[in-house]
Amino acid sequence: MEFFNDTRHVARKPHKCEACGRTIEAGELYRRQSGKWEGDFFTRAWCCDCEAIMEYYFEHIAVESEFDYWEVQDEIADRFCHACPHGGNGDDDCEEKAVWHCQRVLNAIREVGGGGAGNTAV
Ligand SMILES: [Zn+2]
């Protein structure tokens, strides 16, 4: 990584969360990362929920800094969606694979100490 910026901002205009695809509204706290990786400039925004999941992923699962969101989703579902009523009987797949905003997943992640500071803007 040639350079890397990792900050938390209050959105001044709407942004799209790169992980879940939802719109981060103006005034919402979000995570912004930008940098240069193998010659390519990138910038990305995550909403609060996805930030918690991505931090958990990098802390506990990721083996390298490259990732794709499907893989993150799969790994998280593998770890947290067992016995989740959304997935039916012991099926570890969320119907919609909606792990990004699943409160059970987020609670589990916050319990193990991953994730950011949540929604509290200072
Ligand atoms: Zn999101």
GROMACS .gro file of N, CA and C and ligand atoms in nm:
model
  367
    1MET      N    1   0.085  -0.120   0.000
    1MET     CA    2   0.000   0.000   0.000
    1MET      C    3   0.088   0.124   0.000
    2GLU      N    4   0.075   0.206  -0.101
    2GLU     CA    5   0.158   0.325  -0.108
    2GLU      C    6   0.113   0.435  -0.013
    3PHE      N    7  -0.016   0.450  -0.003
    3PHE     CA    8  -0.068   0.529   0.108
    3PHE      C    9  -0.208   0.484   0.142
    4PHE      N   10  -0.250   0.518   0.260
    4PHE     CA   11  -0.378   0.467   0.307
    4PHE      C   12  -0.437   0.564   0.409
    5ASN      N   13  -0.558   0.607   0.384
    5ASN     CA   14  -0.629   0.693   0.478
    5ASN      C   15  -0.750   0.619   0.530
    6ASP      N   16  -0.769   0.627   0.658
    6ASP     CA   17  -0.877   0.552   0.719
    6ASP      C   18  -0.940   0.643   0.825
    7THR      N   19  -1.053   0.695   0.795
    7THR     CA   20  -1.113   0.794   0.885
    7THR      C   21  -1.263   0.770   0.899
    8ARG      N   22  -1.317   0.836   0.997
    8ARG     CA   23  -1.462   0.832   1.016
    8ARG      C   24  -1.515   0.973   0.996
    9HIS      N   25  -1.617   0.984   0.916
    9HIS     CA   26  -1.671   1.114   0.880
    9HIS      C   27  -1.820   1.121   0.904
   10VAL      N   28  -1.867   1.239   0.924
   10VAL     CA   29  -2.011   1.262   0.911
   10VAL      C   30  -2.034   1.300   0.765
   11ALA      N   31  -2.122   1.227   0.700
   11ALA     CA   32  -2.144   1.249   0.557
   11ALA      C   33  -2.201   1.388   0.532
   12ARG      N   34  -2.142   1.457   0.439
   12ARG     CA   35  -2.196   1.589   0.403
   12ARG      C   36  -2.293   1.576   0.287
   13LYS      N   37  -2.275   1.471   0.211
   13LYS     CA   38  -2.371   1.439   0.105
   13LYS      C   39  -2.391   1.288   0.107
   14PRO      N   40  -2.492   1.239   0.042
   14PRO     CA   41  -2.514   1.094   0.046
   14PRO      C   42  -2.399   1.016  -0.019
   15HIS      N   43  -2.366   0.902   0.040
   15HIS     CA   44  -2.266   0.812  -0.018
   15HIS      C   45  -2.329   0.674  -0.027
   16LYS      N   46  -2.268   0.592  -0.110
   16LYS     CA   47  -2.315   0.455  -0.119
   16LYS      C   48  -2.221   0.366  -0.041
   17CYS      N   49  -2.278   0.286   0.047
   17CYS     CA   50  -2.195   0.190   0.119
   17CYS      C   51  -2.147   0.085   0.021
   18GLU      N   52  -2.015   0.066   0.018
   18GLU     CA   53  -1.960  -0.026  -0.081
   18GLU      C   54  -1.993  -0.171  -0.047
   19ALA      N   55  -2.013  -0.200   0.081
   19ALA     CA   56  -2.039  -0.338   0.121
   19ALA      C   57  -2.184  -0.379   0.096
   20CYS      N   58  -2.277  -0.305   0.153
   20CYS     CA   59  -2.416  -0.348   0.145
   20CYS      C   60  -2.494  -0.276   0.036
   21GLY      N   61  -2.438  -0.168  -0.015
   21GLY     CA   62  -2.503  -0.099  -0.125
   21GLY      C   63  -2.608   0.003  -0.083
   22ARG      N   64  -2.630   0.015   0.046
   22ARG     CA   65  -2.734   0.111   0.084
   22ARG      C   66  -2.677   0.253   0.083
   23THR      N   67  -2.766   0.350   0.085
   23THR     CA   68  -2.723   0.489   0.083
   23THR      C   69  -2.695   0.537   0.224
   24ILE      N   70  -2.579   0.593   0.242
   24ILE     CA   71  -2.546   0.659   0.367
   24ILE      C   72  -2.593   0.802   0.353
   25GLU      N   73  -2.688   0.842   0.436
   25GLU     CA   74  -2.749   0.974   0.421
   25GLU      C   75  -2.659   1.083   0.478
   26ALA      N   76  -2.677   1.202   0.426
   26ALA     CA   77  -2.605   1.317   0.482
   26ALA      C   78  -2.635   1.326   0.631
   27GLY      N   79  -2.531   1.351   0.709
   27GLY     CA   80  -2.548   1.362   0.854
   27GLY      C   81  -2.519   1.232   0.926
   28GLU      N   82  -2.511   1.121   0.853
   28GLU     CA   83  -2.480   0.993   0.913
   28GLU      C   84  -2.329   0.976   0.928
   29LEU      N   85  -2.290   0.907   1.033
   29LEU     CA   86  -2.149   0.878   1.051
   29LEU      C   87  -2.112   0.759   0.963
   30TYR      N   88  -2.002   0.769   0.894
   30TYR     CA   89  -1.961   0.656   0.812
   30TYR      C   90  -1.809   0.644   0.810
   31ARG      N   91  -1.764   0.532   0.762
   31ARG     CA   92  -1.621   0.504   0.755
   31ARG      C   93  -1.573   0.527   0.614
   32ARG      N   94  -1.466   0.600   0.604
   32ARG     CA   95  -1.413   0.629   0.472
   32ARG      C   96  -1.268   0.582   0.464
   33GLN      N   97  -1.238   0.506   0.362
   33GLN     CA   98  -1.100   0.464   0.342
   33GLN      C   99  -1.060   0.501   0.200
   34SER      N  100  -0.939   0.549   0.188
   34SER     CA  101  -0.887   0.572   0.054
   34SER      C  102  -0.739   0.541   0.055
   35GLY      N  103  -0.688   0.513  -0.060
   35GLY     CA  104  -0.547   0.480  -0.065
   35GLY      C  105  -0.505   0.447  -0.206
   36LYS      N  106  -0.381   0.401  -0.216
   36LYS     CA  107  -0.330   0.359  -0.345
   36LYS      C  108  -0.274   0.220  -0.329
   37TRP      N  109  -0.318   0.131  -0.410
   37TRP     CA  110  -0.285  -0.010  -0.398
   37TRP      C  111  -0.242  -0.060  -0.534
   38GLU      N  112  -0.118  -0.102  -0.545
   38GLU     CA  113  -0.063  -0.149  -0.672
   38GLU      C  114  -0.092  -0.053  -0.786
   39GLY      N  115  -0.070   0.075  -0.757
   39GLY     CA  116  -0.084   0.176  -0.861
   39GLY      C  117  -0.225   0.228  -0.883
   40ASP      N  118  -0.322   0.163  -0.821
   40ASP     CA  119  -0.460   0.208  -0.841
   40ASP      C  120  -0.510   0.284  -0.719
   41PHE      N  121  -0.567   0.398  -0.747
   41PHE     CA  122  -0.627   0.476  -0.640
   41PHE      C  123  -0.765   0.420  -0.610
   42PHE      N  124  -0.795   0.409  -0.483
   42PHE     CA  125  -0.930   0.365  -0.449
   42PHE      C  126  -0.985   0.448  -0.335
   43THR      N  127  -1.113   0.453  -0.329
   43THR     CA  128  -1.180   0.515  -0.215
   43THR      C  129  -1.308   0.437  -0.192
   44ARG      N  130  -1.342   0.420  -0.065
   44ARG     CA  131  -1.464   0.346  -0.037
   44ARG      C  132  -1.528   0.395   0.091
   45ALA      N  133  -1.657   0.374   0.099
   45ALA     CA  134  -1.734   0.416   0.215
   45ALA      C  135  -1.811   0.296   0.269
   46TRP      N  136  -1.815   0.288   0.401
   46TRP     CA  137  -1.895   0.183   0.465
   46TRP      C  138  -1.989   0.247   0.565
   47CYS      N  139  -2.109   0.194   0.573
   47CYS     CA  140  -2.200   0.241   0.678
   47CYS      C  141  -2.157   0.177   0.811
   48CYS      N  142  -2.219   0.219   0.920
   48CYS     CA  143  -2.176   0.174   1.054
   48CYS      C  144  -2.182   0.022   1.070
   49ASP      N  145  -2.289  -0.039   1.024
   49ASP     CA  146  -2.304  -0.183   1.039
   49ASP      C  147  -2.193  -0.257   0.963
   50CYS      N  148  -2.172  -0.215   0.840
   50CYS     CA  149  -2.072  -0.282   0.757
   50CYS      C  150  -1.932  -0.258   0.812
   51GLU      N  151  -1.911  -0.143   0.868
   51GLU     CA  152  -1.782  -0.114   0.928
   51GLU      C  153  -1.750  -0.216   1.037
   52ALA      N  154  -1.849  -0.245   1.120
   52ALA     CA  155  -1.827  -0.342   1.228
   52ALA      C  156  -1.793  -0.479   1.171
   53ILE      N  157  -1.865  -0.517   1.067
   53ILE     CA  158  -1.840  -0.648   1.005
   53ILE      C  159  -1.703  -0.652   0.939
   54MET      N  160  -1.668  -0.547   0.867
   54MET     CA  161  -1.539  -0.545   0.799
   54MET      C  162  -1.424  -0.545   0.899
   55GLU      N  163  -1.441  -0.473   1.009
   55GLU     CA  164  -1.334  -0.473   1.109
   55GLU      C  165  -1.317  -0.612   1.169
   56TYR      N  166  -1.429  -0.676   1.195
   56TYR     CA  167  -1.421  -0.812   1.247
   56TYR      C  168  -1.350  -0.902   1.145
   57TYR      N  169  -1.389  -0.886   1.021
   57TYR     CA  170  -1.331  -0.968   0.915
   57TYR      C  171  -1.179  -0.951   0.910
   58PHE      N  172  -1.134  -0.827   0.910
   58PHE     CA  173  -0.990  -0.805   0.901
   58PHE      C  174  -0.915  -0.851   1.025
   59GLU      N  175  -0.982  -0.839   1.139
   59GLU     CA  176  -0.917  -0.875   1.263
   59GLU      C  177  -0.910  -1.027   1.282
   60HIS      N  178  -1.016  -1.097   1.244
   60HIS     CA  179  -1.027  -1.237   1.282
   60HIS      C  180  -1.025  -1.336   1.166
   61ILE      N  181  -1.053  -1.292   1.047
   61ILE     CA  182  -1.070  -1.388   0.938
   61ILE      C  183  -0.970  -1.366   0.824
   62ALA      N  184  -0.953  -1.243   0.784
   62ALA     CA  185  -0.876  -1.214   0.663
   62ALA      C  186  -0.732  -1.266   0.677
   63VAL      N  187  -0.680  -1.322   0.571
   63VAL     CA  188  -0.541  -1.364   0.572
   63VAL      C  189  -0.455  -1.271   0.488
   64GLU      N  190  -0.518  -1.195   0.403
   64GLU     CA  191  -0.444  -1.096   0.325
   64GLU      C  192  -0.532  -0.973   0.310
   65SER      N  193  -0.475  -0.866   0.257
   65SER     CA  194  -0.553  -0.743   0.255
   65SER      C  195  -0.649  -0.738   0.137
   66GLU      N  196  -0.638  -0.833   0.046
   66GLU     CA  197  -0.736  -0.837  -0.061
   66GLU      C  198  -0.860  -0.914  -0.016
   67PHE      N  199  -0.973  -0.869  -0.059
   67PHE     CA  200  -1.097  -0.936  -0.020
   67PHE      C  201  -1.203  -0.903  -0.122
   68ASP      N  202  -1.309  -0.983  -0.124
   68ASP     CA  203  -1.428  -0.931  -0.191
   68ASP      C  204  -1.548  -0.951  -0.099
   69TYR      N  205  -1.649  -0.873  -0.125
   69TYR     CA  206  -1.758  -0.866  -0.028
   69TYR      C  207  -1.837  -0.996  -0.020
   70TRP      N  208  -1.841  -1.072  -0.129
   70TRP     CA  209  -1.911  -1.200  -0.125
   70TRP      C  210  -1.841  -1.295  -0.029
   71GLU      N  211  -1.712  -1.291  -0.035
   71GLU     CA  212  -1.634  -1.378   0.052
   71GLU      C  213  -1.653  -1.338   0.198
   72VAL      N  214  -1.651  -1.209   0.224
   72VAL     CA  215  -1.673  -1.161   0.360
   72VAL      C  216  -1.810  -1.210   0.408
   73GLN      N  217  -1.910  -1.190   0.324
   73GLN     CA  218  -2.046  -1.230   0.358
   73GLN      C  219  -2.053  -1.379   0.390
   74ASP      N  220  -1.988  -1.459   0.308
   74ASP     CA  221  -1.987  -1.603   0.330
   74ASP      C  222  -1.922  -1.640   0.462
   75GLU      N  223  -1.806  -1.582   0.486
   75GLU     CA  224  -1.732  -1.614   0.607
   75GLU      C  225  -1.811  -1.574   0.731
   76ILE      N  226  -1.871  -1.457   0.725
   76ILE     CA  227  -1.948  -1.408   0.840
   76ILE      C  228  -2.070  -1.497   0.860
   77ALA      N  229  -2.136  -1.532   0.751
   77ALA     CA  230  -2.254  -1.619   0.762
   77ALA      C  231  -2.214  -1.754   0.821
   78ASP      N  232  -2.099  -1.806   0.778
   78ASP     CA  233  -2.049  -1.933   0.830
   78ASP      C  234  -2.032  -1.928   0.981
   79ARG      N  235  -1.983  -1.815   1.029
   79ARG     CA  236  -1.951  -1.806   1.171
   79ARG      C  237  -2.069  -1.772   1.258
   80PHE      N  238  -2.159  -1.689   1.206
   80PHE     CA  239  -2.261  -1.634   1.294
   80PHE      C  240  -2.403  -1.678   1.263
   81CYS      N  241  -2.426  -1.737   1.147
   81CYS     CA  242  -2.565  -1.763   1.110
   81CYS      C  243  -2.613  -1.901   1.151
   82HIS      N  244  -2.530  -1.981   1.216
   82HIS     CA  245  -2.579  -2.107   1.269
   82HIS      C  246  -2.685  -2.080   1.372
   83ALA      N  247  -2.790  -2.158   1.366
   83ALA     CA  248  -2.896  -2.146   1.466
   83ALA      C  249  -2.966  -2.011   1.461
   84CYS      N  250  -2.947  -1.940   1.354
   84CYS     CA  251  -3.018  -1.815   1.338
   84CYS      C  252  -3.155  -1.844   1.277
   85PRO      N  253  -3.261  -1.793   1.335
   85PRO     CA  254  -3.394  -1.824   1.281
   85PRO      C  255  -3.414  -1.781   1.137
   86HIS      N  256  -3.340  -1.683   1.092
   86HIS     CA  257  -3.352  -1.642   0.952
   86HIS      C  258  -3.312  -1.752   0.857
   87GLY      N  259  -3.223  -1.837   0.902
   87GLY     CA  260  -3.167  -1.936   0.811
   87GLY      C  261  -3.243  -2.068   0.811
   88GLY      N  262  -3.344  -2.079   0.894
   88GLY     CA  263  -3.416  -2.205   0.900
   88GLY      C  264  -3.342  -2.306   0.984
   89ASN      N  265  -3.378  -2.433   0.971
   89ASN     CA  266  -3.326  -2.537   1.059
   89ASN      C  267  -3.180  -2.571   1.035
   90GLY      N  268  -3.094  -2.511   1.111
   90GLY     CA  269  -2.953  -2.546   1.103
   90GLY      C  270  -2.888  -2.510   0.971
   91ASP      N  271  -2.964  -2.448   0.886
   91ASP     CA  272  -2.908  -2.404   0.759
   91ASP      C  273  -2.830  -2.276   0.787
   92ASP      N  274  -2.706  -2.273   0.746
   92ASP     CA  275  -2.627  -2.156   0.784
   92ASP      C  276  -2.635  -2.043   0.682
   93ASP      N  277  -2.719  -2.058   0.585
   93ASP     CA  278  -2.731  -1.950   0.487
   93ASP      C  279  -2.851  -1.863   0.516
   94CYS      N  280  -2.826  -1.738   0.534
   94CYS     CA  281  -2.936  -1.644   0.545
   94CYS      C  282  -3.009  -1.644   0.411
   95GLU      N  283  -3.138  -1.636   0.418
   95GLU     CA  284  -3.220  -1.638   0.297
   95GLU      C  285  -3.167  -1.541   0.193
   96GLU      N  286  -3.151  -1.418   0.237
   96GLU     CA  287  -3.106  -1.314   0.146
   96GLU      C  288  -2.956  -1.290   0.162
   97LYS      N  289  -2.894  -1.370   0.242
   97LYS     CA  290  -2.755  -1.343   0.278
   97LYS      C  291  -2.743  -1.201   0.329
   98ALA      N  292  -2.840  -1.163   0.409
   98ALA     CA  293  -2.848  -1.023   0.453
   98ALA      C  294  -2.766  -1.003   0.579
   99VAL      N  295  -2.645  -1.052   0.578
   99VAL     CA  296  -2.565  -1.045   0.700
   99VAL      C  297  -2.525  -0.902   0.736
  100TRP      N  298  -2.521  -0.815   0.639
  100TRP     CA  299  -2.468  -0.680   0.666
  100TRP      C  300  -2.552  -0.605   0.768
  101HIS      N  301  -2.681  -0.631   0.767
  101HIS     CA  302  -2.764  -0.557   0.861
  101HIS      C  303  -2.840  -0.649   0.955
  102CYS      N  304  -2.789  -0.770   0.973
  102CYS     CA  305  -2.854  -0.863   1.064
  102CYS      C  306  -2.815  -0.826   1.208
  103GLN      N  307  -2.915  -0.793   1.289
  103GLN     CA  308  -2.884  -0.752   1.426
  103GLN      C  309  -2.817  -0.864   1.505
  104ARG      N  310  -2.853  -0.987   1.478
  104ARG     CA  311  -2.791  -1.098   1.550
  104ARG      C  312  -2.642  -1.105   1.520
  105VAL      N  313  -2.609  -1.089   1.394
  105VAL     CA  314  -2.469  -1.090   1.356
  105VAL      C  315  -2.395  -0.973   1.421
  106LEU      N  316  -2.458  -0.856   1.414
  106LEU     CA  317  -2.392  -0.738   1.469
  106LEU      C  318  -2.374  -0.749   1.619
  107ASN      N  319  -2.476  -0.801   1.687
  107ASN     CA  320  -2.462  -0.819   1.831
  107ASN      C  321  -2.351  -0.918   1.863
  108ALA      N  322  -2.346  -1.026   1.789
  108ALA     CA  323  -2.243  -1.127   1.813
  108ALA      C  324  -2.104  -1.067   1.792
  109ILE      N  325  -2.091  -0.987   1.689
  109ILE     CA  326  -1.963  -0.926   1.659
  109ILE      C  327  -1.924  -0.826   1.768
  110ARG      N  328  -2.021  -0.748   1.812
  110ARG     CA  329  -1.988  -0.650   1.915
  110ARG      C  330  -1.952  -0.719   2.046
  111GLU      N  331  -2.014  -0.833   2.070
  111GLU     CA  332  -1.982  -0.908   2.191
  111GLU      C  333  -1.838  -0.957   2.191
  112VAL      N  334  -1.790  -1.003   2.078
  112VAL     CA  335  -1.653  -1.053   2.075
  112VAL      C  336  -1.552  -0.938   2.065
  113GLY      N  337  -1.600  -0.818   2.061
  113GLY     CA  338  -1.510  -0.705   2.073
  113GLY      C  339  -1.458  -0.651   1.941
  114GLY      N  340  -1.508  -0.704   1.830
  114GLY     CA  341  -1.468  -0.648   1.702
  114GLY      C  342  -1.549  -0.524   1.675
  115GLY      N  343  -1.525  -0.463   1.564
  115GLY     CA  344  -1.613  -0.357   1.522
  115GLY      C  345  -1.578  -0.221   1.579
  116GLY      N  346  -1.638  -0.124   1.521
  116GLY     CA  347  -1.608   0.014   1.555
  116GLY      C  348  -1.691   0.061   1.672
  117ALA      N  349  -1.695   0.189   1.686
  117ALA     CA  350  -1.764   0.249   1.800
  117ALA      C  351  -1.914   0.256   1.779
  118GLY      N  352  -1.961   0.203   1.669
  118GLY     CA  353  -2.103   0.204   1.645
  118GLY      C  354  -2.151   0.340   1.600
  119ASN      N  355  -2.274   0.369   1.637
  119ASN     CA  356  -2.343   0.484   1.582
  119ASN      C  357  -2.320   0.615   1.653
  120THR      N  358  -2.239   0.613   1.755
  120THR     CA  359  -2.231   0.731   1.839
  120THR      C  360  -2.139   0.837   1.780
  121ALA      N  361  -2.199   0.936   1.723
  121ALA     CA  362  -2.123   1.051   1.674
  121ALA      C  363  -2.087   1.140   1.791
  122VAL      N  364  -1.967   1.190   1.789
  122VAL     CA  365  -1.926   1.277   1.900
  122VAL      C  366  -1.923   1.421   1.852
  123ZN      ZN  367  -2.341  -0.092   0.463
   0.00000   0.00000   0.00000
